[in-house]
Coordinates of C-alpha atoms and ligand atoms in Angstrom, one line a residue:
X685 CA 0.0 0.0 0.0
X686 CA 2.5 1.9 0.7
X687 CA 4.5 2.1 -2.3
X688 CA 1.4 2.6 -4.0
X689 CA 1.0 5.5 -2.4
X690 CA 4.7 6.7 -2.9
X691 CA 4.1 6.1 -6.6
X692 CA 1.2 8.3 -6.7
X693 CA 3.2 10.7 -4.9
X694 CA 5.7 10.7 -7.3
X695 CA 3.4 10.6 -10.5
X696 CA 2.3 14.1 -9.3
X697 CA 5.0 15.6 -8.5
X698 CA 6.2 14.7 -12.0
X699 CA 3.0 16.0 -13.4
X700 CA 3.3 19.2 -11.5
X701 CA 6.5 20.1 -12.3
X702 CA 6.5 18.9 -15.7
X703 CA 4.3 22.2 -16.6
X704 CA 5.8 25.8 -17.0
X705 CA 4.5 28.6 -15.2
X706 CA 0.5 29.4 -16.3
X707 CA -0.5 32.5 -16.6
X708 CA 2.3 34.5 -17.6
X709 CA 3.0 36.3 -20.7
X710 CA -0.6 36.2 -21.4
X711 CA 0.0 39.4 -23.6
X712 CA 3.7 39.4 -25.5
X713 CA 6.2 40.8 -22.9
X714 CA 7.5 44.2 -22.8
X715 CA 10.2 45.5 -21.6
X716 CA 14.7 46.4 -22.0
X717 CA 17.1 44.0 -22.5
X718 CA 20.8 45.5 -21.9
X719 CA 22.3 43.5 -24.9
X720 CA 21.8 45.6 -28.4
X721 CA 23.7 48.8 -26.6
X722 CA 25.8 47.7 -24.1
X723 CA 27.2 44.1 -25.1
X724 CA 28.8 42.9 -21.4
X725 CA 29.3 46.4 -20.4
X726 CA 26.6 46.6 -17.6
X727 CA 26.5 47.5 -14.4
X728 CA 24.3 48.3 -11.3
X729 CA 23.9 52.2 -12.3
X730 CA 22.5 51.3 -15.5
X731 CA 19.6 49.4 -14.5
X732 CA 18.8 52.0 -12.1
X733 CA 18.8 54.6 -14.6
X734 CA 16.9 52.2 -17.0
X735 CA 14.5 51.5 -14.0
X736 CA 14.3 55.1 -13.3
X737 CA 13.7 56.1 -17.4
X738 CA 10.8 53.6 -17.4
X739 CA 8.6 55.5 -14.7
X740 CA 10.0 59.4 -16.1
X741 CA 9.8 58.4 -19.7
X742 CA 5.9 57.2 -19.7
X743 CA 7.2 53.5 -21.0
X744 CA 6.5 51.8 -17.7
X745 CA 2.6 53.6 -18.2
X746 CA 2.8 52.6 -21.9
X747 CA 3.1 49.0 -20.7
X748 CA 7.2 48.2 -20.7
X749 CA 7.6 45.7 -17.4
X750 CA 10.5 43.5 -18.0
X751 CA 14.2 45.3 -17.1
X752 CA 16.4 42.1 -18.2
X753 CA 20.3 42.0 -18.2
X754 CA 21.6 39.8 -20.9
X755 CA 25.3 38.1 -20.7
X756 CA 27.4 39.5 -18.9
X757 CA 26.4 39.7 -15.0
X758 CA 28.2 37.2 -13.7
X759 CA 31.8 36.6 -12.5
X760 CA 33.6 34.6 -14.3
X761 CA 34.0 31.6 -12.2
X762 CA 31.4 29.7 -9.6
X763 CA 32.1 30.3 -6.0
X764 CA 33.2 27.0 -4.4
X765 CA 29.6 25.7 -3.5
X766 CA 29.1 26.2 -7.7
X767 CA 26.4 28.7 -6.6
X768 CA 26.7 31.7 -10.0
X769 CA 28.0 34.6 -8.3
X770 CA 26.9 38.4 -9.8
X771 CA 30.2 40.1 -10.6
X772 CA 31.7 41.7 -7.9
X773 CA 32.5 45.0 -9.5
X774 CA 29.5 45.4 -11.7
X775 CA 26.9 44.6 -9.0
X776 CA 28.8 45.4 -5.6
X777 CA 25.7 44.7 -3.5
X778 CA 24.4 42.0 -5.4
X779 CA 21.4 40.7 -7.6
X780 CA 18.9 40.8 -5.0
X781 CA 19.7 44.2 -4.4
X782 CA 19.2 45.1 -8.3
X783 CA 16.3 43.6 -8.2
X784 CA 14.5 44.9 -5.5
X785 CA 15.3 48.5 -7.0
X786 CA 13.7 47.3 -9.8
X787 CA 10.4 46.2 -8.0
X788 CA 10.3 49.1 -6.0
X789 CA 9.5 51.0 -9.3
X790 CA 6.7 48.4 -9.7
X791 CA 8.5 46.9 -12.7
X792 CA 9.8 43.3 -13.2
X793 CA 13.2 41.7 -13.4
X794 CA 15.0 39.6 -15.7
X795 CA 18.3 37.6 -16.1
X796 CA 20.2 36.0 -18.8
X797 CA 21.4 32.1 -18.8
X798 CA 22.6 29.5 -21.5
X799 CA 21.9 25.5 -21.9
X800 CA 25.9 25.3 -22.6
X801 CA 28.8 24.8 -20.3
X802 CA 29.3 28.9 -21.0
X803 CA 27.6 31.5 -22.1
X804 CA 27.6 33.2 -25.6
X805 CA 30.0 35.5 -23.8
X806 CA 32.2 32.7 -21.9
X807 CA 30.8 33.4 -18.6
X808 CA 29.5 30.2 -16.8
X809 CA 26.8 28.3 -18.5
X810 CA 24.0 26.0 -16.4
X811 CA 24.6 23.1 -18.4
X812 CA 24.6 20.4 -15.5
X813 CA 23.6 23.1 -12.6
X814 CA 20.2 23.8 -13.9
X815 CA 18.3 23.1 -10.2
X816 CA 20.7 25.3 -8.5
X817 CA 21.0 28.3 -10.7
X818 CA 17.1 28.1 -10.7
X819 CA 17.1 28.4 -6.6
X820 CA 19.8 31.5 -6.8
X821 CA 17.6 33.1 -9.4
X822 CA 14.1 32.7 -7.1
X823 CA 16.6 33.9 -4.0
X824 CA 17.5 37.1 -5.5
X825 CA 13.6 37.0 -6.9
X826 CA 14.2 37.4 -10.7
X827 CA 10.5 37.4 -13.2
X828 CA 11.9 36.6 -16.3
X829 CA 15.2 34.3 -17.6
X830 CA 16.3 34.8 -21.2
X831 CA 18.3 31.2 -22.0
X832 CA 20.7 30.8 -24.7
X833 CA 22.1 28.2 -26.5
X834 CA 25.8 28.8 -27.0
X835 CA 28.1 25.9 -26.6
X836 CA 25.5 23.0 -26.2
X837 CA 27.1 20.1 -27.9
X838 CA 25.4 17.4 -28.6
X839 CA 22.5 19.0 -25.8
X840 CA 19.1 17.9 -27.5
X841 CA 17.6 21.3 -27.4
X842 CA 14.0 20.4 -26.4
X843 CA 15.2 18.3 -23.8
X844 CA 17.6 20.9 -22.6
X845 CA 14.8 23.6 -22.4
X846 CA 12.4 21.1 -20.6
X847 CA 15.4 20.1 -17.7
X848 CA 15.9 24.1 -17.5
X849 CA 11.6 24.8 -17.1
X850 CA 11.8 22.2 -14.6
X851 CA 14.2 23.7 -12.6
X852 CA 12.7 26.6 -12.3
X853 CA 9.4 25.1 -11.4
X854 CA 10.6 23.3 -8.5
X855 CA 12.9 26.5 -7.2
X856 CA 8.5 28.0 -7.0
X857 CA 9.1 31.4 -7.6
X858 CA 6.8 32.8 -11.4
X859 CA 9.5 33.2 -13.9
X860 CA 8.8 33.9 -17.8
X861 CA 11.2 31.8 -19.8
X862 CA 12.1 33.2 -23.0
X863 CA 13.9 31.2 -24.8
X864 CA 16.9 31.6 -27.3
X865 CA 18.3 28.9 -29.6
X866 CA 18.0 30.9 -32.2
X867 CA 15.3 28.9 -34.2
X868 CA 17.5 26.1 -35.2
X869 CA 15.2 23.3 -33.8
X870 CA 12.2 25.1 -34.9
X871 CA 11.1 25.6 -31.3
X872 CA 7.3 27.1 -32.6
X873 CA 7.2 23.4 -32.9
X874 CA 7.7 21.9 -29.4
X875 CA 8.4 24.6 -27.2
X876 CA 4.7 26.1 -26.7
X877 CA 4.6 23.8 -23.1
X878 CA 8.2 25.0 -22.6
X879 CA 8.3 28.5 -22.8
X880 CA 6.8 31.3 -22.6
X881 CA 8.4 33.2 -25.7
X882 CA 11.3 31.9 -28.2
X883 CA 13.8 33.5 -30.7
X884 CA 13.1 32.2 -34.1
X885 CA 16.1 33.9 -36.0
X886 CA 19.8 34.5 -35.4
X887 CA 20.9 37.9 -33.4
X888 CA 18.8 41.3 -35.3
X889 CA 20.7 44.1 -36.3
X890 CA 20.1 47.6 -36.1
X891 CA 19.1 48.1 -40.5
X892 CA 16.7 47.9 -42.5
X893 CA 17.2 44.4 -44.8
X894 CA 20.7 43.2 -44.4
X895 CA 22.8 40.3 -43.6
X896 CA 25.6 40.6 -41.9
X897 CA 28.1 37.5 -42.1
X898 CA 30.4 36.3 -38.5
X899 CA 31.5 33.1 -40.6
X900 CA 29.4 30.6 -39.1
X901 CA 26.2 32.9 -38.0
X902 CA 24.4 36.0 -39.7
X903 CA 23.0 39.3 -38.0
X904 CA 19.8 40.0 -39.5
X905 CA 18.2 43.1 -40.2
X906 CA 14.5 43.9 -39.7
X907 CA 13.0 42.9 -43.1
X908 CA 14.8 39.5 -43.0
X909 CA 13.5 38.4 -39.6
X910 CA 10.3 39.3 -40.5
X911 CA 10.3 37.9 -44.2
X912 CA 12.6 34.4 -42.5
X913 CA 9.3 33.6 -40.2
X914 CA 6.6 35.3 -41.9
X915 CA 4.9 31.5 -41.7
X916 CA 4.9 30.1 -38.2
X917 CA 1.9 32.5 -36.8
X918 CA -0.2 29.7 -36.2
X919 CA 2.4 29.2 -33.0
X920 CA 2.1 32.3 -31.7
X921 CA -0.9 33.3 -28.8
X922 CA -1.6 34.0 -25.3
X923 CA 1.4 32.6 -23.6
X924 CA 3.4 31.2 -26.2
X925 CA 4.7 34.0 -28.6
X926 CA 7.1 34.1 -31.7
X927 CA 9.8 36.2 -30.6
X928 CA 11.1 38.5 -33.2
X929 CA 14.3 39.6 -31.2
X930 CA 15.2 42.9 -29.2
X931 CA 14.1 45.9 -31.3
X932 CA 17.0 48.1 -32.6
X933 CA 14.5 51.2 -32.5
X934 CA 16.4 54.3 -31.3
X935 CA 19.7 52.7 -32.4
X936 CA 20.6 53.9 -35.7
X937 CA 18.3 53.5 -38.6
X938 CA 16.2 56.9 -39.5
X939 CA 12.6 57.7 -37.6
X940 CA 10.3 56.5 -40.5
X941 CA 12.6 53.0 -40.7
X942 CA 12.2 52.7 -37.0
X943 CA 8.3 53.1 -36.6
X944 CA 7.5 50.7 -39.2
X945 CA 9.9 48.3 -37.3
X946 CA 7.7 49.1 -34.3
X947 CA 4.6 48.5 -35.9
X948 CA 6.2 45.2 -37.5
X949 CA 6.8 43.4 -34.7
X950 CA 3.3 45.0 -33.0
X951 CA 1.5 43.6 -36.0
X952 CA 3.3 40.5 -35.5
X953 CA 2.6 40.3 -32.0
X954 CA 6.6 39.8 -31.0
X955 CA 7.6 40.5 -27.4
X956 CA 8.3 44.2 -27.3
X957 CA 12.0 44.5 -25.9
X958 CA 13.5 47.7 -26.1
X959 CA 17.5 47.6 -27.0
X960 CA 18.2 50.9 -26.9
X961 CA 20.0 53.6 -24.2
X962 CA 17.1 54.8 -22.8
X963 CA 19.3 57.6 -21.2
X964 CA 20.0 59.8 -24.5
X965 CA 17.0 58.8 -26.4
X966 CA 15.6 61.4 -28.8
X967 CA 12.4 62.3 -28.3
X968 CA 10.9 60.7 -31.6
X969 CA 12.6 57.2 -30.2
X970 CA 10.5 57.5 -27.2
X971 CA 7.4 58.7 -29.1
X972 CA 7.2 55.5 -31.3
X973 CA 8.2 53.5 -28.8
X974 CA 5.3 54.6 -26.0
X975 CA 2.9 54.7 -28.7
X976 CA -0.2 53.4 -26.8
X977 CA -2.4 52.5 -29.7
X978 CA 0.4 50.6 -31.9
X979 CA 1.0 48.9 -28.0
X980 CA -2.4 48.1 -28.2
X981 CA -2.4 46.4 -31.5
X982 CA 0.4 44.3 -30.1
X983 CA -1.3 43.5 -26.6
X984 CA -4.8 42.9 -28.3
X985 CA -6.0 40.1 -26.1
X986 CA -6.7 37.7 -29.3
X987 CA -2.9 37.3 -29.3
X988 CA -3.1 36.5 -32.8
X989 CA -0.3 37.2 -35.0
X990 CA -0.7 39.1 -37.8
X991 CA -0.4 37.9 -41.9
X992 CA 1.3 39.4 -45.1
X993 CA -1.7 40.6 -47.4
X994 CA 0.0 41.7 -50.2
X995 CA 3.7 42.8 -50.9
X996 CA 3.3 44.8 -54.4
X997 CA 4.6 47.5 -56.3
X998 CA 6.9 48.3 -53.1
X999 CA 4.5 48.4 -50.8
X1000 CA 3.6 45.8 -48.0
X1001 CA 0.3 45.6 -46.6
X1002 CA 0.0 43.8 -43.4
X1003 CA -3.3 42.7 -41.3
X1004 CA -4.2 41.3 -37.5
X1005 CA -7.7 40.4 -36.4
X1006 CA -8.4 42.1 -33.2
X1007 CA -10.5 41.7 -30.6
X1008 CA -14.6 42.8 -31.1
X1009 CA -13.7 42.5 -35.0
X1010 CA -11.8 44.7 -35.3
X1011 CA -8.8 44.5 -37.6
X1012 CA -5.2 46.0 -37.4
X1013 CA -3.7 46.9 -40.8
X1014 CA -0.2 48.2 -41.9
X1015 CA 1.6 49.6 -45.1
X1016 CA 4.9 49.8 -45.3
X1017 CA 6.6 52.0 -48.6
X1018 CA 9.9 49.7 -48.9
X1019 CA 11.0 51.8 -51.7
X1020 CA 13.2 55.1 -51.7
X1021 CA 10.8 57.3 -53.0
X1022 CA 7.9 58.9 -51.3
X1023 CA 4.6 56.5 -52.4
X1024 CA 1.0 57.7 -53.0
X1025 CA -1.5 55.5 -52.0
X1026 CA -4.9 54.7 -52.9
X1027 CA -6.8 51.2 -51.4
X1028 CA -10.0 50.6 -52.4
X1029 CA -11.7 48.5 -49.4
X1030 CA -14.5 48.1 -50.6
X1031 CA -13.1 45.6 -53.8
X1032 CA -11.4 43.2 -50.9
X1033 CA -13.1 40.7 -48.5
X1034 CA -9.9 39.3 -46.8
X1035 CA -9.9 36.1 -44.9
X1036 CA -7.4 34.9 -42.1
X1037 CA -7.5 30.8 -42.8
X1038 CA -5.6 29.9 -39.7
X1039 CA -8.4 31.9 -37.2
X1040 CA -11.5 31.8 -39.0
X1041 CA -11.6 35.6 -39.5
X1042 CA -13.0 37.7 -41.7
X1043 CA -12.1 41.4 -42.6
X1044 CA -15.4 42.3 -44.9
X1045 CA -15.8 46.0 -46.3
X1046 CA -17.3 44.8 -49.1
X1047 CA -20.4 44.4 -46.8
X1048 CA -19.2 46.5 -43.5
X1049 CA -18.5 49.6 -43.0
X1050 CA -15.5 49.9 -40.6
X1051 CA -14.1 53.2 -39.1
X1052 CA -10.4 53.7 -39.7
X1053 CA -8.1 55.4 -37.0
X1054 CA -4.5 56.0 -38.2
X1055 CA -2.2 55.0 -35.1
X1056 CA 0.9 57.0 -35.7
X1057 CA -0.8 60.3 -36.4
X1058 CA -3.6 59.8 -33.6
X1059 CA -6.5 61.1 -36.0
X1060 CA -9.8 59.6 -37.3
X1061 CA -9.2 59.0 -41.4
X1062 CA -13.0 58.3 -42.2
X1063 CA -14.2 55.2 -43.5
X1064 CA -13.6 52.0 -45.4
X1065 CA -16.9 53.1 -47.7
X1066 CA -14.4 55.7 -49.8
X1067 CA -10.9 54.1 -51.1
X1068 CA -8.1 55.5 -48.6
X1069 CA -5.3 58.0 -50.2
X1070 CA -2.8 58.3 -48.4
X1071 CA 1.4 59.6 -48.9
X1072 CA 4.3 57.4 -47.1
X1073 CA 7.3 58.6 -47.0
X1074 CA 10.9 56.4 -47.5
X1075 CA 10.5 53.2 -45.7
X1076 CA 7.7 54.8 -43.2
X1077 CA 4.5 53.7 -42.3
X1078 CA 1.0 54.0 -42.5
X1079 CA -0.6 52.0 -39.7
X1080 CA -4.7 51.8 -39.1
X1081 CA -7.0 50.2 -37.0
X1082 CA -10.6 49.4 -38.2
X1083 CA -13.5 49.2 -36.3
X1084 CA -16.9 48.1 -37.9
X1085 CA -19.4 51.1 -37.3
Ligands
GLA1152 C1 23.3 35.3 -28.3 C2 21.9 35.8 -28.3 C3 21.9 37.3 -28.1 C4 22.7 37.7 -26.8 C5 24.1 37.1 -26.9 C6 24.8 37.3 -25.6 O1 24.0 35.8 -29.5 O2 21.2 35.4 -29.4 O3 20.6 37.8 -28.0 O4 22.0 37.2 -25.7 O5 24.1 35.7 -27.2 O6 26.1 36.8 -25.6

């Protein structure tokens, strides 16, 4: 009887832990990762500044949470028990200390791991100590871990991910895993009980369409992550999202090239990580990024992600069914000209397959609201004119009247 009851027991426990954590990441996350700026140069001044730029800024009110330092934190070696120890210089009083600034802001805090023996950056690795990084991390009360997959040989990567969930199940504290092996075991295919987010591309880069070689990996720039993974949507939702990478808005491309990567990776309901210095933003970066009704596109409580319509004569047109049938609906000039447009709603009735939606001004009449420029543009009953500049945007939200 007794062993029964000890198997029981044990089936259970199994079944328990073998979930991740419910009820996170409902929406896609938001939030500032250190890594597109600051590589390994981070410190405990920075994410109090960050922390501090969140609340003064109006990103924390436009929805940012998630304050997460990538690789980089720790020292370089284990202390004797193997417990990770924060480096000494960078974070003199500690993680639990950064984090607790962090909360006291009301905001969230994240940290940055790898499957492999080290990191991306050659700092310790959790291959083989998953359990007991998981317990440091819920000590010094970290929300969210971003785990990579640098120097993993011959780790199965499903596996890997599900020992690393695990871990952080049993060490109890909520944690939103995102992870990060780069889409090279297709993890919208397995990784949906796993995680909570998940790379699907190799590192982004601050342009607009370009591929920059390292020998055996790429950076990619905005238009080939997007055109890469343009396919998996039927992954992505409340919970489990397709994560486009940290955006490079504020970091170098021009103001029209950064909001239509903004409204990209809202219409495609990515996480919304910030990568750039929050300190010396200009005030246009912080505009497009606290943008509350392109944030709202993103957070829409469908979670569905959105489709290419049509990519012609230069310009691509972009949709996302919304909550209360509504629809979201971008158009992108990719050429270097300024572009006149003139769409004629009322010829389309377009369909989204995967959800069983339909966008239908042939028969409706839906309001149109343009998100960038805050200002009511009529109605889907007259074809829509409209100028975009160089590689800017015209983003809309319709609503049927
Ligand atoms: C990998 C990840 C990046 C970043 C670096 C850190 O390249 O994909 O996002 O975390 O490692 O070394």
């Amino acid at each position: 009887m007794k062993k029964i009851f000890a198997l029981i027991l044990l089936f259970v426990t199994v079944q328990i832990q073998a979930q991740k954590f419910d009820g996170l990441a409902e929406t896609p996350p938001m939030g500032w990762n250190s890594w597109n700026t600051f590589g390994t140069n981070i410190n405990e001044q920075l994410v109090k500044d960050i922390a501090d730029k969140f609340v003064e800024l109006g990103l924390k009110d436009a929805g940012y949470e998630y304050i997460v330092l990538d690789d980089g934190w720790m020292a370089k070696e284990r202390d004797e028990n193997g417990n990770l120890v924060p480096d000494p210089v960078k974070f003199p009083n500690g993680m639990k200390a950064v984090a607790d600034y962090v909360h006291s802001k009301g905001l969230k805090f994240g940290l940055y791991n790898c499957a492999g023996a080290q990191t991306c950056a050659g700092y310790p690795g959790s291959r083989g100590y998953e359990y007991q990084d998981a317990r440091s991390y819920a000590s010094w009360d970290v929300d969210y871990l971003k785990y990579d997959w640098c120097n993993t040989e011959k780790l199965n990567a499903e596996g890997a991910y599900m020992t690393m969930r695990d871990a952080l199940k049993a060490a109890g504290r909520p944690v939103v895993f995102s992870i990060c092996e780069w889409g090279d075991n297709e993890p919208w295919k397995w990784a949906k009980d796993i995680g909570h987010l998940w790379r699907v591309t190799g590192d982004i880069i601050n342009c607009w369409d370009c591929e920059v070689g390292h020998g055996s990996w790429s950076s990619w720039g905005i238009w080939k992550i997007i055109d890469m993974r343009k396919d998996i949507r039927s992954a992505a939702g409340p919970g489990h999202w397709n994560d486009l990478d940290m955006m490079e808005v504020g970091n170098g491309m021009t103001d029209a090239e950064d909001r239509s990567h903004f409204a990209m990776w809202s219409i495609m309901t990515s996480p919304l990580i910030m990568g750039n210095d929050l300190r010396s933003a200009t005030k246009e970066t912080i505009k497009t990024l606290s943008n509350k009704e392109v944030v709202a596109i993103n957070q829409d409580e469908l979670g569905i992600q959105g489709f290419r319509f049509t990519n012609e004569n230069g310009i691509e047109i972009w949709l996302k069914p919304l909550a209360n049938n509504a629809w979201a609906m971008v158009f992108v000039n990719m050429k270097n000209e300024e572009v006149e447009i003139d769409f004629d709603f009322a010829k389309h009735d377009i369909g989204d397959d995967v959800h069983g939606r339909m966008l239908e001004p042939k028969h409706n009449v839906y309001s149109i609201r343009d998100l960038f420029n805050h200002k009511n543009l009529g109605d889907t009953s007259k074809s829509m004119k409209a100028k975009i500049g160089v590689h800017d945007v015209l983003m809309i939200k319709l609503e049927k009247k």
